[in-house]
Amino acid sequence: MNATRRLLVRNDVAEQAESTIALARNSSQPGYLLDEERSLLEFRVEELTMRMERESAWSEISLVILGARSLSGS
């Protein structure tokens, strides 16, 4: 599924962002740190949105399968 691939890519990017934030915390660039933290939060929100889309798609598929089974069992 496309959502699963996107989640894997986002996870890699989020891990890199977390590393960047850890480095920024040790530097003297507070504005930079806020930007990086905001970016990471945006990634996390997108990740959760993609997970919800994926779960919704799985639910719809399950309902279609259950509907087809109940029709064939009639």
C-alpha positions as a printed NumPy array, in Angstrom:
array([[  0.   ,   0.   ,   0.   ],
       [  1.086,   3.515,  -0.727],
       [  0.376,   4.666,   2.852],
       [  2.693,   1.996,   4.251],
       [  5.556,   3.068,   1.969],
       [  4.998,   6.711,   2.893],
       [  5.053,   5.793,   6.592],
       [  8.392,   4.037,   6.207],
       [  9.921,   7.051,   4.465],
       [  8.431,   9.445,   7.031],
       [  9.827,   7.329,   9.857],
       [ 13.35 ,   7.636,   8.423],
       [ 12.97 ,  11.402,   8.021],
       [ 11.569,  11.75 ,  11.544],
       [ 14.534,   9.846,  12.974],
       [ 16.911,  12.185,  11.158],
       [ 14.965,  15.195,  12.461],
       [ 15.192,  13.878,  16.013],
       [ 18.969,  13.577,  15.631],
       [ 19.153,  17.133,  14.3  ],
       [ 17.103,  18.39 ,  17.247],
       [ 19.397,  16.623,  19.691],
       [ 22.38 ,  18.35 ,  18.078],
       [ 20.606,  21.709,  18.036],
       [ 19.842,  21.443,  21.76 ],
       [ 23.566,  21.352,  22.38 ],
       [ 24.214,  24.392,  20.197],
       [ 23.471,  28.056,  20.771],
       [ 20.796,  28.385,  18.079],
       [ 17.425,  28.51 ,  19.895],
       [ 15.503,  29.759,  16.828],
       [ 16.849,  26.884,  14.787],
       [ 15.8  ,  24.437,  17.479],
       [ 12.219,  25.704,  17.442],
       [ 12.066,  25.343,  13.659],
       [ 13.348,  21.786,  13.838],
       [ 10.943,  20.853,  16.63 ],
       [  8.034,  22.307,  14.654],
       [  9.094,  20.338,  11.584],
       [  9.265,  17.14 ,  13.61 ],
       [  5.803,  17.758,  15.039],
       [  4.469,  18.323,  11.52 ],
       [  6.018,  15.012,  10.446],
       [  4.406,  13.264,  13.398],
       [  0.982,  14.742,  12.578],
       [  1.361,  13.616,   8.952],
       [  2.426,  10.178,  10.163],
       [ -0.666,   9.859,  12.343],
       [ -2.861,  11.045,   9.477],
       [ -1.372,   8.407,   7.172],
       [ -1.863,   5.713,   9.807],
       [ -5.509,   6.739,  10.152],
       [ -5.944,   6.642,   6.36 ],
       [ -4.396,   3.187,   6.226],
       [ -6.569,   1.874,   9.043],
       [ -9.653,   3.394,   7.429],
       [ -8.804,   1.677,   4.14 ],
       [ -8.347,  -1.654,   5.934],
       [-11.705,  -1.171,   7.656],
       [-13.417,  -0.456,   4.349],
       [-11.832,  -3.53 ,   2.782],
       [-12.971,  -5.646,   5.736],
       [-16.516,  -4.351,   5.426],
       [-16.572,  -5.139,   1.713],
       [-15.295,  -8.667,   2.373],
       [-17.832,  -9.215,   5.164],
       [-20.601,  -7.867,   2.944],
       [-19.595, -10.192,   0.113],
       [-19.54 , -13.155,   2.489],
       [-22.97 , -12.389,   3.869],
       [-24.368, -12.016,   0.325],
       [-22.882, -15.317,  -0.803],
       [-24.165, -17.058,   2.329],
       [-27.776, -15.991,   1.7  ]])
